[in-house]
Each structure stands twice: as structure tokens, then as C-alpha cells.
Amino acid sequence: MTSSIGLKLIMAFSGVFLSLFALGHMLGNLQAYQGAEALDAYGALLHKEPALLWGVRLGLLGLVGMHIFAYLALTRRNNTARPKGYRQRKWRESSYASRSMTLTGPLLLAFIVYHILHLTTGTVHPDYEEGAVYHNLVTGLGGVNGLIYIAAMAMLAFHLWHGVWSMMLTLGLPEGRYGSLGRTVATIFTILVTVGFATVPLAVLTGVLHL
């Protein structure tokens, strides 16, 4: 926690677990296509052991905190090393995904907070019913809300694509910028997770999923 390499490792390891959680969460969401009974049963299963559920939630919160802490610490080091920006900047090697990490990160954090208040606690969901996961999903992802979720998945795609590849580099894997196994894995993983997530609000908006 006192060196740049250590901070990058914190970002990498926290990123590994958060990415795996995103994959698992996406697979759970896809049970919506099996109908209300299947999705509600999945939700009931998650709440069967409250201690375990809250342990996982607190663990995820800790990982998010570590990820943000490492990012802020690294940003401060970079700003200290070069307090004055370049007079002229030309992008040659960096991708838009890498340059937008400072934007997609805070926006995704804001979305996560909204998502929890919306579909986990029901605080900002006007038609929320405790335990009725399918009902809450279908009534909550229509209209503007559905578009917000799809836009959030577009931001997640940029963040994941660069983040997964950078994570592999930090962990010491020799993955080149172009045409490498790391890039391929990052691309496939990103498409799998974000498209899987985005299909659910899209299905609600198009009437495929309905009450």
C-alpha cells in the first residue's frame, strides 16, 4: 500500500473478484428468461442464509473500497510526479477505453448505488414488492430506467475491456497490446458479461419479459 506496484496489485486482485462477481450476477439475472417462479426462487435462495449474504455484501463493499483507494492513490502519485500537464498531447497507443477509465469508474459507482437502492432495497422503486424479484425487475426496467441500465452496461464494457487486460499485465502475464491472448480473453469476457446484462432490460423494453 506504499508503492505503485503494490497499489496496482490491489487494483488487480480486487478487480479479479469484482469481475467474477459481475459474471455470476449476470448468470443469475438470466434466470429471468425462465419465468417468475425460477427468478423468485433464486432470490429466495440468496436470502436463505442472511449471515452468508451479508458477509458477501460486506466483502464486495470492501473490494470496491480497495479498488477506489488504490485508484485515488495512484492518481495522486501521477499528479505529484507531473503537476503540470503536457502542452500538447497526441494519442498513439492508448485506447479510448483506457483514457475513459477516470470517467467510467465514478459513473459506474454512481450506477451501483442507484442499482442497490432500486432493485435491492426498493428505496427508489415505486412498485417494489419484497421477495417478488421477477415483478420488481419487470416493473423496474421499463422506460427510462431500462435505457439507464443499458447505458450503464456500455460504460461497464469500456471499463471491463481495459481493466481485465490491464489486470493480466499487472499480474505479470506477457500480454501484448494487440492480438494477444489477454486481449482476446478481455474481449470475450467483456462481451459475455455486458451483453448478458443488457439483454434483460432490453427484453423488458421490447415486451419479451412481462408480467
PDB file of C-alpha atoms in Angstrom:
ATOM      1  CA  MET A   1       0.000   0.000   0.000  1.00  0.00           C
ATOM      2  CA  THR A   2       3.051   2.264  -0.030  1.00  0.00           C
ATOM      3  CA  SER A   3       4.358   1.541  -3.534  1.00  0.00           C
ATOM      4  CA  SER A   4       2.928   1.985  -7.011  1.00  0.00           C
ATOM      5  CA  ILE A   5       3.388  -1.725  -7.744  1.00  0.00           C
ATOM      6  CA  GLY A   6       1.564  -2.654  -4.545  1.00  0.00           C
ATOM      7  CA  LEU A   7      -1.313  -0.311  -5.358  1.00  0.00           C
ATOM      8  CA  LYS A   8      -1.576  -1.754  -8.868  1.00  0.00           C
ATOM      9  CA  LEU A   9      -1.697  -5.251  -7.362  1.00  0.00           C
ATOM     10  CA  ILE A  10      -4.508  -4.142  -5.051  1.00  0.00           C
ATOM     11  CA  MET A  11      -6.423  -2.860  -8.072  1.00  0.00           C
ATOM     12  CA  ALA A  12      -5.707  -6.081  -9.970  1.00  0.00           C
ATOM     13  CA  PHE A  13      -6.730  -8.531  -7.241  1.00  0.00           C
ATOM     14  CA  SER A  14      -9.840  -6.562  -6.282  1.00  0.00           C
ATOM     15  CA  GLY A  15     -10.645  -6.327  -9.993  1.00  0.00           C
ATOM     16  CA  VAL A  16     -10.400 -10.133 -10.339  1.00  0.00           C
ATOM     17  CA  PHE A  17     -13.007 -10.779  -7.653  1.00  0.00           C
ATOM     18  CA  LEU A  18     -15.287  -7.948  -8.778  1.00  0.00           C
ATOM     19  CA  SER A  19     -15.166  -9.227 -12.368  1.00  0.00           C
ATOM     20  CA  LEU A  20     -16.026 -12.762 -11.225  1.00  0.00           C
ATOM     21  CA  PHE A  21     -18.913 -11.360  -9.194  1.00  0.00           C
ATOM     22  CA  ALA A  22     -20.158  -9.478 -12.264  1.00  0.00           C
ATOM     23  CA  LEU A  23     -20.100 -12.746 -14.228  1.00  0.00           C
ATOM     24  CA  GLY A  24     -22.001 -14.619 -11.514  1.00  0.00           C
ATOM     25  CA  HIS A  25     -24.530 -11.815 -11.110  1.00  0.00           C
ATOM     26  CA  MET A  26     -25.142 -11.776 -14.852  1.00  0.00           C
ATOM     27  CA  LEU A  27     -25.748 -15.536 -14.942  1.00  0.00           C
ATOM     28  CA  GLY A  28     -28.203 -15.175 -12.065  1.00  0.00           C
ATOM     29  CA  ASN A  29     -30.076 -12.410 -13.890  1.00  0.00           C
ATOM     30  CA  LEU A  30     -30.532 -14.613 -16.957  1.00  0.00           C
ATOM     31  CA  GLN A  31     -32.868 -16.828 -14.930  1.00  0.00           C
ATOM     32  CA  ALA A  32     -35.471 -14.140 -15.643  1.00  0.00           C
ATOM     33  CA  TYR A  33     -35.967 -15.878 -19.010  1.00  0.00           C
ATOM     34  CA  GLN A  34     -37.173 -18.971 -17.127  1.00  0.00           C
ATOM     35  CA  GLY A  35     -40.047 -17.004 -15.636  1.00  0.00           C
ATOM     36  CA  ALA A  36     -41.129 -15.536 -12.319  1.00  0.00           C
ATOM     37  CA  GLU A  37     -41.010 -18.795 -10.378  1.00  0.00           C
ATOM     38  CA  ALA A  38     -37.377 -19.510 -11.268  1.00  0.00           C
ATOM     39  CA  LEU A  39     -36.114 -15.974 -10.594  1.00  0.00           C
ATOM     40  CA  ASP A  40     -38.061 -15.623  -7.341  1.00  0.00           C
ATOM     41  CA  ALA A  41     -36.697 -18.995  -6.170  1.00  0.00           C
ATOM     42  CA  TYR A  42     -33.175 -17.805  -6.986  1.00  0.00           C
ATOM     43  CA  GLY A  43     -33.762 -14.656  -4.936  1.00  0.00           C
ATOM     44  CA  ALA A  44     -35.137 -16.704  -2.037  1.00  0.00           C
ATOM     45  CA  LEU A  45     -32.077 -18.960  -2.175  1.00  0.00           C
ATOM     46  CA  LEU A  46     -29.747 -15.968  -1.865  1.00  0.00           C
ATOM     47  CA  HIS A  47     -31.639 -14.780   1.227  1.00  0.00           C
ATOM     48  CA  LYS A  48     -31.815 -18.228   2.842  1.00  0.00           C
ATOM     49  CA  GLU A  49     -28.642 -17.605   4.870  1.00  0.00           C
ATOM     50  CA  PRO A  50     -28.669 -13.918   5.882  1.00  0.00           C
ATOM     51  CA  ALA A  51     -25.272 -14.128   7.602  1.00  0.00           C
ATOM     52  CA  LEU A  52     -23.640 -15.519   4.462  1.00  0.00           C
ATOM     53  CA  LEU A  53     -25.424 -12.990   2.246  1.00  0.00           C
ATOM     54  CA  TRP A  54     -24.298 -10.041   4.349  1.00  0.00           C
ATOM     55  CA  GLY A  55     -20.800 -11.481   4.543  1.00  0.00           C
ATOM     56  CA  VAL A  56     -20.619 -11.492   0.757  1.00  0.00           C
ATOM     57  CA  ARG A  57     -22.089  -7.990   0.561  1.00  0.00           C
ATOM     58  CA  LEU A  58     -19.572  -6.612   3.051  1.00  0.00           C
ATOM     59  CA  GLY A  59     -16.772  -8.402   1.217  1.00  0.00           C
ATOM     60  CA  LEU A  60     -17.835  -6.834  -2.075  1.00  0.00           C
ATOM     61  CA  LEU A  61     -18.059  -3.429  -0.387  1.00  0.00           C
ATOM     62  CA  GLY A  62     -14.522  -3.904   0.905  1.00  0.00           C
ATOM     63  CA  LEU A  63     -13.268  -4.861  -2.559  1.00  0.00           C
ATOM     64  CA  VAL A  64     -14.898  -1.787  -4.101  1.00  0.00           C
ATOM     65  CA  GLY A  65     -13.320   0.359  -1.386  1.00  0.00           C
ATOM     66  CA  MET A  66      -9.881  -1.150  -2.024  1.00  0.00           C
ATOM     67  CA  HIS A  67     -10.287  -0.623  -5.762  1.00  0.00           C
ATOM     68  CA  ILE A  68     -11.217   3.044  -5.309  1.00  0.00           C
ATOM     69  CA  PHE A  69      -8.484   3.636  -2.710  1.00  0.00           C
ATOM     70  CA  ALA A  70      -5.793   2.211  -4.992  1.00  0.00           C
ATOM     71  CA  TYR A  71      -7.045   4.263  -7.940  1.00  0.00           C
ATOM     72  CA  LEU A  72      -7.071   7.520  -5.953  1.00  0.00           C
ATOM     73  CA  ALA A  73      -3.620   6.834  -4.505  1.00  0.00           C
ATOM     74  CA  LEU A  74      -2.149   6.084  -7.935  1.00  0.00           C
ATOM     75  CA  THR A  75      -3.811   9.168  -9.427  1.00  0.00           C
ATOM     76  CA  ARG A  76      -2.329  11.359  -6.693  1.00  0.00           C
ATOM     77  CA  ARG A  77       1.125   9.876  -7.332  1.00  0.00           C
ATOM     78  CA  ASN A  78       0.819  10.570 -11.046  1.00  0.00           C
ATOM     79  CA  ASN A  79      -0.318  14.141 -10.434  1.00  0.00           C
ATOM     80  CA  THR A  80       2.536  14.688  -7.979  1.00  0.00           C
ATOM     81  CA  ALA A  81       5.067  13.338 -10.469  1.00  0.00           C
ATOM     82  CA  ARG A  82       3.741  15.647 -13.208  1.00  0.00           C
ATOM     83  CA  PRO A  83       1.797  18.536 -11.642  1.00  0.00           C
ATOM     84  CA  LYS A  84       1.681  20.360 -14.955  1.00  0.00           C
ATOM     85  CA  GLY A  85       0.131  18.612 -17.945  1.00  0.00           C
ATOM     86  CA  TYR A  86       1.636  18.218 -21.393  1.00  0.00           C
ATOM     87  CA  ARG A  87       1.468  21.316 -23.567  1.00  0.00           C
ATOM     88  CA  GLN A  88       0.310  19.193 -26.476  1.00  0.00           C
ATOM     89  CA  ARG A  89      -0.983  15.633 -26.300  1.00  0.00           C
ATOM     90  CA  LYS A  90      -1.358  13.151 -29.152  1.00  0.00           C
ATOM     91  CA  TRP A  91      -2.863   9.718 -28.543  1.00  0.00           C
ATOM     92  CA  ARG A  92      -0.882   6.996 -30.305  1.00  0.00           C
ATOM     93  CA  GLU A  93      -1.008   3.821 -28.228  1.00  0.00           C
ATOM     94  CA  SER A  94      -3.787   4.360 -25.698  1.00  0.00           C
ATOM     95  CA  SER A  95      -7.358   3.296 -26.468  1.00  0.00           C
ATOM     96  CA  TYR A  96     -10.493   5.248 -25.721  1.00  0.00           C
ATOM     97  CA  ALA A  97     -11.335   2.619 -23.099  1.00  0.00           C
ATOM     98  CA  SER A  98      -8.104   3.311 -21.193  1.00  0.00           C
ATOM     99  CA  ARG A  99      -8.480   7.096 -21.407  1.00  0.00           C
ATOM    100  CA  SER A 100     -12.082   6.955 -20.194  1.00  0.00           C
ATOM    101  CA  MET A 101     -11.407   4.891 -17.053  1.00  0.00           C
ATOM    102  CA  THR A 102     -11.462   8.034 -14.905  1.00  0.00           C
ATOM    103  CA  LEU A 103     -14.962   8.758 -16.268  1.00  0.00           C
ATOM    104  CA  THR A 104     -16.477   5.271 -16.408  1.00  0.00           C
ATOM    105  CA  GLY A 105     -15.266   4.404 -12.889  1.00  0.00           C
ATOM    106  CA  PRO A 106     -17.165   7.161 -10.998  1.00  0.00           C
ATOM    107  CA  LEU A 107     -20.217   6.781 -13.252  1.00  0.00           C
ATOM    108  CA  LEU A 108     -20.321   3.032 -12.585  1.00  0.00           C
ATOM    109  CA  LEU A 109     -20.013   3.696  -8.860  1.00  0.00           C
ATOM    110  CA  ALA A 110     -22.994   6.055  -9.051  1.00  0.00           C
ATOM    111  CA  PHE A 111     -24.919   3.424 -11.035  1.00  0.00           C
ATOM    112  CA  ILE A 112     -24.126   0.699  -8.457  1.00  0.00           C
ATOM    113  CA  VAL A 113     -25.503   2.905  -5.671  1.00  0.00           C
ATOM    114  CA  TYR A 114     -28.644   3.560  -7.736  1.00  0.00           C
ATOM    115  CA  HIS A 115     -28.984  -0.127  -8.623  1.00  0.00           C
ATOM    116  CA  ILE A 116     -28.858  -1.126  -4.938  1.00  0.00           C
ATOM    117  CA  LEU A 117     -31.455   1.491  -3.993  1.00  0.00           C
ATOM    118  CA  HIS A 118     -33.564   0.478  -6.975  1.00  0.00           C
ATOM    119  CA  LEU A 119     -33.655  -3.325  -7.121  1.00  0.00           C
ATOM    120  CA  THR A 120     -32.072  -4.432  -3.826  1.00  0.00           C
ATOM    121  CA  THR A 121     -33.683  -2.228  -1.202  1.00  0.00           C
ATOM    122  CA  GLY A 122     -36.521  -0.832  -3.348  1.00  0.00           C
ATOM    123  CA  THR A 123     -35.950   2.656  -1.943  1.00  0.00           C
ATOM    124  CA  VAL A 124     -36.350   4.360  -5.331  1.00  0.00           C
ATOM    125  CA  HIS A 125     -38.603   1.697  -6.876  1.00  0.00           C
ATOM    126  CA  PRO A 126     -42.236   2.909  -6.694  1.00  0.00           C
ATOM    127  CA  ASP A 127     -43.706  -0.571  -7.342  1.00  0.00           C
ATOM    128  CA  TYR A 128     -41.302  -2.637  -5.243  1.00  0.00           C
ATOM    129  CA  GLU A 129     -42.552  -5.834  -3.567  1.00  0.00           C
ATOM    130  CA  GLU A 130     -40.363  -7.671  -1.049  1.00  0.00           C
ATOM    131  CA  GLY A 131     -39.338 -11.091  -2.371  1.00  0.00           C
ATOM    132  CA  ALA A 132     -41.024 -10.617  -5.770  1.00  0.00           C
ATOM    133  CA  VAL A 133     -37.776 -10.460  -7.757  1.00  0.00           C
ATOM    134  CA  TYR A 134     -39.296 -11.008 -11.201  1.00  0.00           C
ATOM    135  CA  HIS A 135     -42.053  -8.449 -10.587  1.00  0.00           C
ATOM    136  CA  ASN A 136     -39.542  -5.874  -9.358  1.00  0.00           C
ATOM    137  CA  LEU A 137     -37.287  -6.477 -12.346  1.00  0.00           C
ATOM    138  CA  VAL A 138     -40.016  -6.189 -14.981  1.00  0.00           C
ATOM    139  CA  THR A 139     -41.701  -3.153 -13.405  1.00  0.00           C
ATOM    140  CA  GLY A 140     -38.357  -1.509 -12.657  1.00  0.00           C
ATOM    141  CA  LEU A 141     -36.626  -1.831 -16.024  1.00  0.00           C
ATOM    142  CA  GLY A 142     -39.234  -0.272 -18.273  1.00  0.00           C
ATOM    143  CA  GLY A 143     -38.984   3.158 -19.908  1.00  0.00           C
ATOM    144  CA  VAL A 144     -36.126   5.448 -18.930  1.00  0.00           C
ATOM    145  CA  ASN A 145     -34.829   3.070 -16.274  1.00  0.00           C
ATOM    146  CA  GLY A 146     -34.244   0.382 -18.876  1.00  0.00           C
ATOM    147  CA  LEU A 147     -32.272   2.831 -21.024  1.00  0.00           C
ATOM    148  CA  ILE A 148     -30.198   3.855 -17.998  1.00  0.00           C
ATOM    149  CA  TYR A 149     -29.289   0.222 -17.333  1.00  0.00           C
ATOM    150  CA  ILE A 150     -28.311  -0.362 -20.959  1.00  0.00           C
ATOM    151  CA  ALA A 151     -26.161   2.797 -20.970  1.00  0.00           C
ATOM    152  CA  ALA A 152     -24.508   1.622 -17.750  1.00  0.00           C
ATOM    153  CA  MET A 153     -23.614  -1.667 -19.428  1.00  0.00           C
ATOM    154  CA  ALA A 154     -21.976   0.257 -22.274  1.00  0.00           C
ATOM    155  CA  MET A 155     -19.805   2.044 -19.688  1.00  0.00           C
ATOM    156  CA  LEU A 156     -19.086  -1.280 -17.985  1.00  0.00           C
ATOM    157  CA  ALA A 157     -17.935  -2.672 -21.330  1.00  0.00           C
ATOM    158  CA  PHE A 158     -15.255   0.008 -21.694  1.00  0.00           C
ATOM    159  CA  HIS A 159     -14.189  -0.366 -18.064  1.00  0.00           C
ATOM    160  CA  LEU A 160     -14.030  -4.159 -18.154  1.00  0.00           C
ATOM    161  CA  TRP A 161     -12.310  -4.403 -21.529  1.00  0.00           C
ATOM    162  CA  HIS A 162      -9.362  -2.279 -20.494  1.00  0.00           C
ATOM    163  CA  GLY A 163      -9.466  -3.354 -16.843  1.00  0.00           C
ATOM    164  CA  VAL A 164      -9.285  -7.115 -17.453  1.00  0.00           C
ATOM    165  CA  TRP A 165      -6.376  -6.735 -19.872  1.00  0.00           C
ATOM    166  CA  SER A 166      -4.525  -4.345 -17.537  1.00  0.00           C
ATOM    167  CA  MET A 167      -5.137  -6.748 -14.658  1.00  0.00           C
ATOM    168  CA  MET A 168      -3.347  -9.505 -16.572  1.00  0.00           C
ATOM    169  CA  LEU A 169      -0.388  -7.222 -17.231  1.00  0.00           C
ATOM    170  CA  THR A 170      -0.170  -6.220 -13.562  1.00  0.00           C
ATOM    171  CA  LEU A 171      -0.191  -9.878 -12.506  1.00  0.00           C
ATOM    172  CA  GLY A 172       2.816 -10.494 -14.746  1.00  0.00           C
ATOM    173  CA  LEU A 173       1.288 -12.133 -17.796  1.00  0.00           C
ATOM    174  CA  PRO A 174       3.096 -11.191 -21.046  1.00  0.00           C
ATOM    175  CA  GLU A 175       0.065  -9.937 -22.905  1.00  0.00           C
ATOM    176  CA  GLY A 176       0.725  -7.561 -25.778  1.00  0.00           C
ATOM    177  CA  ARG A 177      -1.491  -4.638 -26.631  1.00  0.00           C
ATOM    178  CA  TYR A 178      -2.735  -6.157 -29.895  1.00  0.00           C
ATOM    179  CA  GLY A 179      -3.575  -9.716 -30.895  1.00  0.00           C
ATOM    180  CA  SER A 180      -2.579 -11.301 -27.593  1.00  0.00           C
ATOM    181  CA  LEU A 181      -4.382 -13.964 -25.583  1.00  0.00           C
ATOM    182  CA  GLY A 182      -5.021 -11.374 -22.864  1.00  0.00           C
ATOM    183  CA  ARG A 183      -6.782  -9.052 -25.283  1.00  0.00           C
ATOM    184  CA  THR A 184      -8.853 -11.940 -26.609  1.00  0.00           C
ATOM    185  CA  VAL A 185      -9.841 -13.052 -23.099  1.00  0.00           C
ATOM    186  CA  ALA A 186     -10.690  -9.461 -22.120  1.00  0.00           C
ATOM    187  CA  THR A 187     -12.824  -9.021 -25.249  1.00  0.00           C
ATOM    188  CA  ILE A 188     -14.733 -12.305 -24.873  1.00  0.00           C
ATOM    189  CA  PHE A 189     -15.277 -11.797 -21.131  1.00  0.00           C
ATOM    190  CA  THR A 190     -16.490  -8.227 -21.642  1.00  0.00           C
ATOM    191  CA  ILE A 191     -18.922  -9.185 -24.405  1.00  0.00           C
ATOM    192  CA  LEU A 192     -20.243 -12.140 -22.390  1.00  0.00           C
ATOM    193  CA  VAL A 193     -20.874 -10.109 -19.221  1.00  0.00           C
ATOM    194  CA  THR A 194     -22.153  -6.836 -20.651  1.00  0.00           C
ATOM    195  CA  VAL A 195     -24.331  -8.306 -23.411  1.00  0.00           C
ATOM    196  CA  GLY A 196     -25.751 -10.809 -20.931  1.00  0.00           C
ATOM    197  CA  PHE A 197     -26.638  -7.984 -18.539  1.00  0.00           C
ATOM    198  CA  ALA A 198     -28.012  -5.710 -21.273  1.00  0.00           C
ATOM    199  CA  THR A 199     -30.359  -8.318 -22.725  1.00  0.00           C
ATOM    200  CA  VAL A 200     -32.540  -8.224 -19.594  1.00  0.00           C
ATOM    201  CA  PRO A 201     -33.588  -4.529 -19.699  1.00  0.00           C
ATOM    202  CA  LEU A 202     -33.773  -4.813 -23.495  1.00  0.00           C
ATOM    203  CA  ALA A 203     -36.133  -7.782 -23.133  1.00  0.00           C
ATOM    204  CA  VAL A 204     -38.308  -5.782 -20.731  1.00  0.00           C
ATOM    205  CA  LEU A 205     -38.382  -2.785 -23.074  1.00  0.00           C
ATOM    206  CA  THR A 206     -39.381  -4.948 -26.046  1.00  0.00           C
ATOM    207  CA  GLY A 207     -42.003  -6.898 -24.113  1.00  0.00           C
ATOM    208  CA  VAL A 208     -40.189 -10.251 -24.182  1.00  0.00           C
ATOM    209  CA  LEU A 209     -40.188 -10.211 -20.375  1.00  0.00           C
ATOM    210  CA  HIS A 210     -43.530  -9.091 -18.968  1.00  0.00           C
ATOM    211  CA  LEU A 211     -45.941  -9.722 -16.119  1.00  0.00           C
TER     212      LEU A 211
END
